[in-house]
Structure formats: structure tokens, C-alpha cells
PDB file of C-alpha atoms in Angstrom:
ATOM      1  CA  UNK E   4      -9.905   9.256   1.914  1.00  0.00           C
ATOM      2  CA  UNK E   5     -10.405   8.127  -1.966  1.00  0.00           C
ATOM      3  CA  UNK E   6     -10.512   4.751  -2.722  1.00  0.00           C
ATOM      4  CA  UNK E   7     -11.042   2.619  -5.811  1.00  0.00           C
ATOM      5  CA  UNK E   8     -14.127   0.475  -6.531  1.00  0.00           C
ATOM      6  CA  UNK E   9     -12.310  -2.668  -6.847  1.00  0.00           C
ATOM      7  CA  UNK E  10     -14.232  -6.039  -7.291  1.00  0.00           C
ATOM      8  CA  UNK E  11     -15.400  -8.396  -6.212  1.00  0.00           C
ATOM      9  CA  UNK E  12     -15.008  -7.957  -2.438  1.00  0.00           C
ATOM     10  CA  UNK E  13     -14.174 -11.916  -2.313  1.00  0.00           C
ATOM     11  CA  UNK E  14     -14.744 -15.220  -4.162  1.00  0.00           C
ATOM     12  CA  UNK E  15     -14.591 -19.019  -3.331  1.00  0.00           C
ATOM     13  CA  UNK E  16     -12.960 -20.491  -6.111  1.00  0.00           C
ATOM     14  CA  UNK E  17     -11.732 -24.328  -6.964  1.00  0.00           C
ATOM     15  CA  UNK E  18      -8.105 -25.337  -7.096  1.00  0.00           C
ATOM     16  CA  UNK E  19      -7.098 -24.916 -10.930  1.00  0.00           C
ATOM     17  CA  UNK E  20      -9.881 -22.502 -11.751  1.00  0.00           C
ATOM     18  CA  UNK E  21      -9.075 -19.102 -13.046  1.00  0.00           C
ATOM     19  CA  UNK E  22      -9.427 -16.077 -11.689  1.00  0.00           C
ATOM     20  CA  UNK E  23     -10.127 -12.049 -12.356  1.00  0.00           C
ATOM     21  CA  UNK E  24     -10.572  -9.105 -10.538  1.00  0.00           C
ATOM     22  CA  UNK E  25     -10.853  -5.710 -11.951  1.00  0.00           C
ATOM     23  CA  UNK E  26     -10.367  -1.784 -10.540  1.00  0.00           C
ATOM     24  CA  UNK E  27     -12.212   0.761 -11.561  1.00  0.00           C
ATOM     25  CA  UNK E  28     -11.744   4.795 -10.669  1.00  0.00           C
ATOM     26  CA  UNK E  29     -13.478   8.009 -11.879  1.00  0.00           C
ATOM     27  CA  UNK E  30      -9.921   9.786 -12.349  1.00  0.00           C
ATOM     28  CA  UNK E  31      -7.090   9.029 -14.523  1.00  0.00           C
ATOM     29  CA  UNK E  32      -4.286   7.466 -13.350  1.00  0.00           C
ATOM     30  CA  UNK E  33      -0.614   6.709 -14.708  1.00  0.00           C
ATOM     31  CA  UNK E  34       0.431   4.008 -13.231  1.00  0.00           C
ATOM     32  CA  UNK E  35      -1.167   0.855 -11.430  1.00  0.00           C
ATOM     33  CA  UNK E  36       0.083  -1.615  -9.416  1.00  0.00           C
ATOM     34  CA  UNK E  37      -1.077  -4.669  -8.416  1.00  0.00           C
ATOM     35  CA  UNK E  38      -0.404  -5.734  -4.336  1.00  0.00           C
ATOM     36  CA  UNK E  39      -1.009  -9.564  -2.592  1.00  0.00           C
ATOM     37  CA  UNK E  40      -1.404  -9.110   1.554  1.00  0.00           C
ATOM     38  CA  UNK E  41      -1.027 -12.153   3.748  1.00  0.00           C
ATOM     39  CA  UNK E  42      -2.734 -11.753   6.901  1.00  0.00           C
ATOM     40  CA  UNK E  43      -0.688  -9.818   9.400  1.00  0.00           C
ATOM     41  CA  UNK E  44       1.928  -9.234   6.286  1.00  0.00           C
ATOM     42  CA  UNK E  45       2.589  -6.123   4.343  1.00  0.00           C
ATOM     43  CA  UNK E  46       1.393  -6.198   0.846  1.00  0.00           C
ATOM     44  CA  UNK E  47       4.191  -7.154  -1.802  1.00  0.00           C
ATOM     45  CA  UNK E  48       4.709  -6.212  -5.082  1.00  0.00           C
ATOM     46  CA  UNK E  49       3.040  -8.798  -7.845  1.00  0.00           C
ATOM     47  CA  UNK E  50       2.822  -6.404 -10.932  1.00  0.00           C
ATOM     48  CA  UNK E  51       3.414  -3.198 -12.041  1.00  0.00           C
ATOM     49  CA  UNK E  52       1.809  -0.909 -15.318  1.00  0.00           C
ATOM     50  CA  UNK E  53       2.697   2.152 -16.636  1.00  0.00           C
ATOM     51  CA  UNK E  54       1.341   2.802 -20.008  1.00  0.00           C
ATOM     52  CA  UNK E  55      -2.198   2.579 -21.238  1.00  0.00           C
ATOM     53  CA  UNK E  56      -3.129  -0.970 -22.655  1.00  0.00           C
ATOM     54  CA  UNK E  57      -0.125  -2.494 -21.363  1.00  0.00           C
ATOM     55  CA  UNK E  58      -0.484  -6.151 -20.701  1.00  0.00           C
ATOM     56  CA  UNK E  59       2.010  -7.671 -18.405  1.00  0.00           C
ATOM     57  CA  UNK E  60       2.631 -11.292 -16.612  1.00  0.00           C
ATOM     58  CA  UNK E  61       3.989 -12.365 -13.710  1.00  0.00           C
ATOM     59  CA  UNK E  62       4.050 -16.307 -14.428  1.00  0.00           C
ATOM     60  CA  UNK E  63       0.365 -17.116 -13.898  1.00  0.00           C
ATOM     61  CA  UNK E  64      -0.327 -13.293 -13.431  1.00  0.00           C
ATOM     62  CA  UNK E  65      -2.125 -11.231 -15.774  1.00  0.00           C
ATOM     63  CA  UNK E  66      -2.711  -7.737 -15.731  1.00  0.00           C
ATOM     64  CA  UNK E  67      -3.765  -5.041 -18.029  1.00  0.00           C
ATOM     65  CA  UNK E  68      -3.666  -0.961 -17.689  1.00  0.00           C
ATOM     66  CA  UNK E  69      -7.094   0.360 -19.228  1.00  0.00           C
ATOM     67  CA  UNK E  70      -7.150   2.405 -22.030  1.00  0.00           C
ATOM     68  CA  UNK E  71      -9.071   5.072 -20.262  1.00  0.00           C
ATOM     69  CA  UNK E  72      -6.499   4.930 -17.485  1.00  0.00           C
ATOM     70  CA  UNK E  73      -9.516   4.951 -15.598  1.00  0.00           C
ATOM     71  CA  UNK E  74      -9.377   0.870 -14.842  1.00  0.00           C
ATOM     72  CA  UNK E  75      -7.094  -2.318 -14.581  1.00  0.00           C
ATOM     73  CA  UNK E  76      -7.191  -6.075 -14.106  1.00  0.00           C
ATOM     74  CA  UNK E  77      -5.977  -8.831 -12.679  1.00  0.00           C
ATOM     75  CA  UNK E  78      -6.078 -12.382 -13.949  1.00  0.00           C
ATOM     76  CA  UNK E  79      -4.480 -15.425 -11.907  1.00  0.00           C
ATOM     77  CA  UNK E  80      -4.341 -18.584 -14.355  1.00  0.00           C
ATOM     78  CA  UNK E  81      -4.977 -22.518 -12.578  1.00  0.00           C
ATOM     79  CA  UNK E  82      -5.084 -21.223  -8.898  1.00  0.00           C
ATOM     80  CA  UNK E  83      -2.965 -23.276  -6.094  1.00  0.00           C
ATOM     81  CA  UNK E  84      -3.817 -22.603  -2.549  1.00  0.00           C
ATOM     82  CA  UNK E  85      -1.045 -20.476  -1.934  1.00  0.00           C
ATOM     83  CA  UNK E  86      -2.981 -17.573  -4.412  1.00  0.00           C
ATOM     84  CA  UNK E  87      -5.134 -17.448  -0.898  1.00  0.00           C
ATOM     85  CA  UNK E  88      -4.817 -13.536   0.279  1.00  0.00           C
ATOM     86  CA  UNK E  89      -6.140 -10.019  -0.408  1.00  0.00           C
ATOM     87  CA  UNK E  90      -5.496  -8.296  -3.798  1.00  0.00           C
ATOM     88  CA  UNK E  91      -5.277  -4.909  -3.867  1.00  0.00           C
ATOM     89  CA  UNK E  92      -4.817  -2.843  -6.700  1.00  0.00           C
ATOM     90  CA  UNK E  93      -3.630   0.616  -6.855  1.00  0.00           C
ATOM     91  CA  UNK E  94      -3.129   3.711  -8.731  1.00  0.00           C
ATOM     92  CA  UNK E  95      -1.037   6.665  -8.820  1.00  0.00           C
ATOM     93  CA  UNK E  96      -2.265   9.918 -10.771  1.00  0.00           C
ATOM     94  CA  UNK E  97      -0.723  12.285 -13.392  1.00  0.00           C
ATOM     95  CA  UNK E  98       2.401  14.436 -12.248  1.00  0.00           C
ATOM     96  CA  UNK E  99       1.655  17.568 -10.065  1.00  0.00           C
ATOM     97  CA  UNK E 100      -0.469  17.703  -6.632  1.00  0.00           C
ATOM     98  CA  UNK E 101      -1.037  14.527  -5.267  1.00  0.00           C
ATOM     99  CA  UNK E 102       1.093  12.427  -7.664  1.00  0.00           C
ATOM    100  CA  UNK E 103       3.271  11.109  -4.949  1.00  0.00           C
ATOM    101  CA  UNK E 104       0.906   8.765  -3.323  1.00  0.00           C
ATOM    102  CA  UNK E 105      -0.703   5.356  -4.244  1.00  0.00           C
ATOM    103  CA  UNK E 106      -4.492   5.204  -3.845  1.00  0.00           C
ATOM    104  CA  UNK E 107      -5.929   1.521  -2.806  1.00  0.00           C
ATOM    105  CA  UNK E 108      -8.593  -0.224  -3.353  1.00  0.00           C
ATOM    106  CA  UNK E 109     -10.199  -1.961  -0.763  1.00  0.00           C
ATOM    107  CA  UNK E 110      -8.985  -5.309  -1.798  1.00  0.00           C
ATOM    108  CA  UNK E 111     -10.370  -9.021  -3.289  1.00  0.00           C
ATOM    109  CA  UNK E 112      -9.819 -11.561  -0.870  1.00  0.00           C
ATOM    110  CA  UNK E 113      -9.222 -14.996  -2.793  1.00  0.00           C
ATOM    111  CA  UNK E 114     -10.104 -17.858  -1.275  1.00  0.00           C
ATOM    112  CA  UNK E 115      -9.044 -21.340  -3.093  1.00  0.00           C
ATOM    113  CA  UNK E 116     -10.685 -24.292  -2.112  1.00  0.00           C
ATOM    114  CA  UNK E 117      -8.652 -27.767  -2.424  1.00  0.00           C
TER     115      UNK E 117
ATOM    116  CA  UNK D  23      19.523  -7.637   0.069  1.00  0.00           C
ATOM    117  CA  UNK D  24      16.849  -6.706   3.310  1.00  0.00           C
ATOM    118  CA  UNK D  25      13.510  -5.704   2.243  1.00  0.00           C
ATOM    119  CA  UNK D  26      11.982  -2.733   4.260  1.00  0.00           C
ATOM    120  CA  UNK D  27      12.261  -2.997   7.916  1.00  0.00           C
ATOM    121  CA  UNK D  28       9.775  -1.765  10.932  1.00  0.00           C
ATOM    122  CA  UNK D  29      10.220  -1.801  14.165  1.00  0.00           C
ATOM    123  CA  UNK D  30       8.282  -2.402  17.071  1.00  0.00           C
ATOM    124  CA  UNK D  31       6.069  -5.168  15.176  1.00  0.00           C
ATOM    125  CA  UNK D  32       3.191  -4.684  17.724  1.00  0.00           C
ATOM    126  CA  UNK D  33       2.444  -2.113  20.191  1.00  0.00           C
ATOM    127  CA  UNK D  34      -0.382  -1.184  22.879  1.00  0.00           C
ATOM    128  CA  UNK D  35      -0.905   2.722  23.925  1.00  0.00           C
ATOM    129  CA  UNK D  36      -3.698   4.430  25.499  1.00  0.00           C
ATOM    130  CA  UNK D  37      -5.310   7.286  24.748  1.00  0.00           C
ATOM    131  CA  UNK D  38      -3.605  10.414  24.928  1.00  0.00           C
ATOM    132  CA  UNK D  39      -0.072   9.160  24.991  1.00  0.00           C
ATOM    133  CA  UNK D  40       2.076   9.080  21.807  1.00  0.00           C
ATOM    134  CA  UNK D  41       3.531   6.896  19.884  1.00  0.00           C
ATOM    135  CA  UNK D  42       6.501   6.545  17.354  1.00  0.00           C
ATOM    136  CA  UNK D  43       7.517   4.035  14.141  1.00  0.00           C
ATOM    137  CA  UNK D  44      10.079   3.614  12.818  1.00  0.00           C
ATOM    138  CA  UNK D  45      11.109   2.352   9.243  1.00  0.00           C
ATOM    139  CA  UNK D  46      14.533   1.580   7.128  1.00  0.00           C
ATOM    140  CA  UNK D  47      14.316   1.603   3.574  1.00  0.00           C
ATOM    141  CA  UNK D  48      15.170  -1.670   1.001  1.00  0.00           C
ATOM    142  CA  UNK D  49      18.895  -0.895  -0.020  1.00  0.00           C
ATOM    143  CA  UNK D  50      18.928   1.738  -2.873  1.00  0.00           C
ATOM    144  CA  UNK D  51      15.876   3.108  -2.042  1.00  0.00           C
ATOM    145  CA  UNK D  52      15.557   7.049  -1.115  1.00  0.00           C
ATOM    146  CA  UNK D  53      12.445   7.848  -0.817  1.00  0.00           C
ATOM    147  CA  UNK D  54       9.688   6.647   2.171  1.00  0.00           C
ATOM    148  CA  UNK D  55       5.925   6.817   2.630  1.00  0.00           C
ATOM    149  CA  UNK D  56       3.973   5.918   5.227  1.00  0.00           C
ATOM    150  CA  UNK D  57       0.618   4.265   5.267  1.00  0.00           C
ATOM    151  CA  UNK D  58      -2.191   3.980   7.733  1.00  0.00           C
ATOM    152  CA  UNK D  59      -4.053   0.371   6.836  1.00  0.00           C
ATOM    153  CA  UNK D  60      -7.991   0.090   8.874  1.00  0.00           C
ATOM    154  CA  UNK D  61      -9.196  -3.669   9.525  1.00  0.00           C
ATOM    155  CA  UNK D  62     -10.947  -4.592   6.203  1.00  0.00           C
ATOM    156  CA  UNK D  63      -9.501  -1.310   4.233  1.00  0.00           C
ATOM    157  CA  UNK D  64      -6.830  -0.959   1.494  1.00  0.00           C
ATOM    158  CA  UNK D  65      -3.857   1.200   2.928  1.00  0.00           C
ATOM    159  CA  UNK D  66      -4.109   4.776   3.393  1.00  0.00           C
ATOM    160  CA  UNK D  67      -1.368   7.691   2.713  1.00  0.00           C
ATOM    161  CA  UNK D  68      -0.602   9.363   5.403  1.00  0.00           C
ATOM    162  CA  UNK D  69       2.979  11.033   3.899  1.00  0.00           C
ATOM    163  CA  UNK D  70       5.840  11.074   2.157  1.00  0.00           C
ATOM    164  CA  UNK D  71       9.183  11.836   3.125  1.00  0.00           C
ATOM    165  CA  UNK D  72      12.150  12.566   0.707  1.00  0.00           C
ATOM    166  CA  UNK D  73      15.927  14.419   0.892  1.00  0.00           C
ATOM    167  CA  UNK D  74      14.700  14.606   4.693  1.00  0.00           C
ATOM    168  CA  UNK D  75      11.372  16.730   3.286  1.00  0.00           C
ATOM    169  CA  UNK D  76       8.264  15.786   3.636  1.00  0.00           C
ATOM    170  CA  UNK D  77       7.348  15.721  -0.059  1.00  0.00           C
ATOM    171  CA  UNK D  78       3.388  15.095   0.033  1.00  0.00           C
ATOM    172  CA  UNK D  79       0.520  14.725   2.565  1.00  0.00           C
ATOM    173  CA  UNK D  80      -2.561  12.664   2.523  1.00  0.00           C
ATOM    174  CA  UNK D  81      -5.556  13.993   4.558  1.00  0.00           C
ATOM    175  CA  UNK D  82      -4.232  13.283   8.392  1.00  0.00           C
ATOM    176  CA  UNK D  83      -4.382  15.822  10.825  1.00  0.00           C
ATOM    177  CA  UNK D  84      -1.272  17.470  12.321  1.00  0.00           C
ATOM    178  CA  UNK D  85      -0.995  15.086  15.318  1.00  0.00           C
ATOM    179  CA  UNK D  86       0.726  12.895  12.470  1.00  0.00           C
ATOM    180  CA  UNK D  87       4.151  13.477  11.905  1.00  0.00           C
ATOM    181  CA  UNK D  88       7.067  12.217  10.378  1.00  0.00           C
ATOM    182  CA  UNK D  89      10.935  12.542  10.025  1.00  0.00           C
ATOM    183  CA  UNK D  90      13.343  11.270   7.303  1.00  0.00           C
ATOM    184  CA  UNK D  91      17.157  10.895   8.679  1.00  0.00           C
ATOM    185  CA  UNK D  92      20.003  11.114   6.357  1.00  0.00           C
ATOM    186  CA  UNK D  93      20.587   7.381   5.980  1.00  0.00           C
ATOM    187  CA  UNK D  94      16.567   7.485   4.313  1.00  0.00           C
ATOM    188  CA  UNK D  95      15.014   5.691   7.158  1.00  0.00           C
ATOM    189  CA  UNK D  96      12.279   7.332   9.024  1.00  0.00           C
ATOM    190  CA  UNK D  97      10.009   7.642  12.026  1.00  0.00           C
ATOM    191  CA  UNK D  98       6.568   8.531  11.730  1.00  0.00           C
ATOM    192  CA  UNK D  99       4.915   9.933  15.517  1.00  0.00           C
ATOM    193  CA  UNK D 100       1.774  10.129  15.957  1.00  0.00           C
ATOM    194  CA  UNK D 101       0.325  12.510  19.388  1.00  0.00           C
ATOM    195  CA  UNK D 102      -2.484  12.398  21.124  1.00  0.00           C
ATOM    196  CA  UNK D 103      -3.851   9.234  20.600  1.00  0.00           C
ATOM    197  CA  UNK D 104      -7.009   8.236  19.553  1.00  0.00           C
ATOM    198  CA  UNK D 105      -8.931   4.864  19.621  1.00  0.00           C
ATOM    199  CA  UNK D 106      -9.510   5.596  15.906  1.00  0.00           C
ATOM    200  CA  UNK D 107      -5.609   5.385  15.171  1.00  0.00           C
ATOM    201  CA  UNK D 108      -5.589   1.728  16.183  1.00  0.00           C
ATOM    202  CA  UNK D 109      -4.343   0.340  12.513  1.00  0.00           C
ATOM    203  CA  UNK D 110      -1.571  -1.594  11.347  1.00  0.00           C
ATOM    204  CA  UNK D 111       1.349   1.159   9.769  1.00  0.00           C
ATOM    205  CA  UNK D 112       2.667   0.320   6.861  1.00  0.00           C
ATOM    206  CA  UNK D 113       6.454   1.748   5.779  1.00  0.00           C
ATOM    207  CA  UNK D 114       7.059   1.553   1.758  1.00  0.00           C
ATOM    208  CA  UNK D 115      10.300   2.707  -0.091  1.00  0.00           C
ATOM    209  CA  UNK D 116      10.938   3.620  -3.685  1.00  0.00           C
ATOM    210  CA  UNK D 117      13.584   4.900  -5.644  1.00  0.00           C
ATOM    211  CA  UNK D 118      12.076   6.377  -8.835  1.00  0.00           C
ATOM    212  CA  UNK D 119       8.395   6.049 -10.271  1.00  0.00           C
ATOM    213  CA  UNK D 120       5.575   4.005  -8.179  1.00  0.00           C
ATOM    214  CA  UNK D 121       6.979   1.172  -6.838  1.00  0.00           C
ATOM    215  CA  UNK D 122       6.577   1.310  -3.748  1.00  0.00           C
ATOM    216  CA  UNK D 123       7.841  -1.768  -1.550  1.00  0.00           C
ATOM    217  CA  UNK D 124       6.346  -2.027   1.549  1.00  0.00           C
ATOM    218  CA  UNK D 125       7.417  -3.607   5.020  1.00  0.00           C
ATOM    219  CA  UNK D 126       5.539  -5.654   7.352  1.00  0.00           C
ATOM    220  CA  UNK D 127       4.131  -3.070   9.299  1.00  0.00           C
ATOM    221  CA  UNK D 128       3.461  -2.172  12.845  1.00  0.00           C
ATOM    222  CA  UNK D 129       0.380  -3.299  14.538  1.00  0.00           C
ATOM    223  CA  UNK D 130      -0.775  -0.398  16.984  1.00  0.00           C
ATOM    224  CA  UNK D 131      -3.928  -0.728  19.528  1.00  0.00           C
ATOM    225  CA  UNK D 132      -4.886   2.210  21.683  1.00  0.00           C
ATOM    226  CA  UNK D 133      -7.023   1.148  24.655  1.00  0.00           C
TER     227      UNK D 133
END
């Protein structure tokens, strides 16, 4: 099935660094969402966008609907150890066929050393 | 206020039996989709059930199934098992627009 291009696949980073991740797709979409998975968890909600060039924050979340609707990002401001996880971003397209379902990336997986 | 439920958490078939999920929706919510999520992958659609239709399809093959009761939950089944279809399931609910909650999913092997 489709998928995204997200990136990076994963990063190492240090306690109180920042971080970004980014989504890219060749179709437009009109809404993105941004997901956190623990391991053996379901993925929960962190941020949602629904118009192009929207920035929105979650507390130390950052993200940002593309103005091509084509891409997003994520930022996460002075990373704690509990930021460890996958990201996954994800997109829903226009109304009509298909507009129903959320398409995934294959995820970021954060890891923050101490 | 309970998130989104599934039930069993794990589960071990073999190949050629079948299998069935189940999922109730967060409180409010009317509308369920089902996911299939591969070791390593992002989550898949598999379908989407709503008013007890099944409202849009992801590319599955028929031996994937699905029912939405009048209370919103929902069962997805899945026939003739394949080693392929061992995956964790993931159950989201919405109300209106894209956000979709999720639950913590069913872990399925088939030996």
C-alpha cells in the first residue's frame, strides 16, 4: 500500500537537544496528523493540521502543514527521555474516493540519550 | 472517559483457521477503522465501518472482513489465515474529520 517518505528513519539525540522530522508525499493531502507509538502501544494522538501553513503546538511540539499540502513537520523542543518512541506522521486526502483513510509513514524512531 | 478498547490483546492461530477482533469505540465516537500495522511499518487501512456500512476499503483481499454493531463497536474477521497476516491490529474511532484515536491493538501470530 502507499506510504509517505517520512525522515529520518531514526536519530540518537542528547537530552535537551532539539529535534525535527519532516513528511513528504507526491499527492495532496488535507489534513495531517502527527502519531507517537510506544512499543507494543497503539499510536496516540500528539497533533493535528488542517489548513495549509498552519503551525500548531502541543507544549514542546511543533508542527507545520506545508503549503503544497504535499509535506509536514514535526519539531520536539529540549527532549526528555520520555520523547523516546516512533513518530509517525500521517495524511488524509481531498474529499471523494479514498478520503476516509489515513496514510502512514513509516515512522522516526527517537532515541534520547541521558 | 475509556479510550478505544480491543480485545483479545494477543493471540496465536495457525494457518488456515480464522480469526476475529474485536473493538469498542472512545465514548462519542461513531465511526471505526481498522488497521493492519507490519513489524517496522506505519499502520495500514484495511476498512472503515460507519452507520453499520462499511464506508471505505484499503487494498486487502476479501478474506478480510468486518462488522459494525449498533452500539459502534466492531469486529473485524479475518479467514484463511496466512503467515503474512501475523501483525499487530489496530482499532481507531472518530467522530467527524481525521482524528482518528486508536486503541492498543491486538497482537496476532499465525504459526
Amino acid at each position: 500500500g502507499q506510504q509517505l517518505n517520512q525522515s529520518p528513519q531514526s536519530m540518537f539525540i542528547q537530552e535537551g537537544e532539539d529535534v525535527s522530522m519532516n513528511c513528504t508525499s507526491s499527492s495532496i493531502f488535507n489534513t495531517w496528523l502527527w502519531y507517537k507509538q510506544d512499543p507494543g502501544e497503539g499510536p496516540v494522538l500528539l497533533i493535528a493540521l488542517y489548513k495549509a501553513g498552519e503551525l500548531t503546538s502541543n507544549g514542546r511540539l511543533t508542527a507545520q502543514f506545508g503549503i503544497t499540502r504535499k509535506d509536514s513537520f514535526l519539531n520536539i523542543s529540549a527532549s526528555i527521555p520520555s520523547d523516546v518512541g516512533i513518530y509517525f506522521c500521517a495524511g488524509q486526502p481531498p474529499l471523494g474516493a479514498g478520503s476516509y483513510q489515513l496514510t502512514f509513514g513509516k515512522g522516526t524512531k527517537l532515541s534520547v540519550i541521558p | 472517559d475509556a479510550g478505544v478498547t480491543q480485545s483479545p490483546t494477543h493471540l496465536i492461530k495457525t494457518r488456515g483457521q480464522q480469526v476475529t477482533l474485536r473493538c469498542s469505540p472512545k465514548s462519542g465516537h461513531d465511526t471505526v477503522s481498522w488497521y493492519q500495522q507490519a513489524l517496522g511499518q506505519g499502520p495500514q487501512f484495511i476498512f472503515q465501518y460507519y452507520e453499520e456500512e462499511e464506508r471505505q476499503r484499503g487494498n486487502f483481499p476479501d478474506r478480510f472482513s468486518g462488522h459494525q454493531f449498533p452500539n459502534y463497536s466492531s469486529e473485524l474477521n479475518v479467514n484463511a489465515l496466512l503467515l503474512g497476516d501475523s501483525a499487530l491490529y489496530l482499532c481507531a474511532s472518530s467522530k467527524e474529520g481525521a482524528e482518528q484515536f486508536f486503541g492498543p491493538g491486538t497482537r496476532l501470530t499465525v504459526l
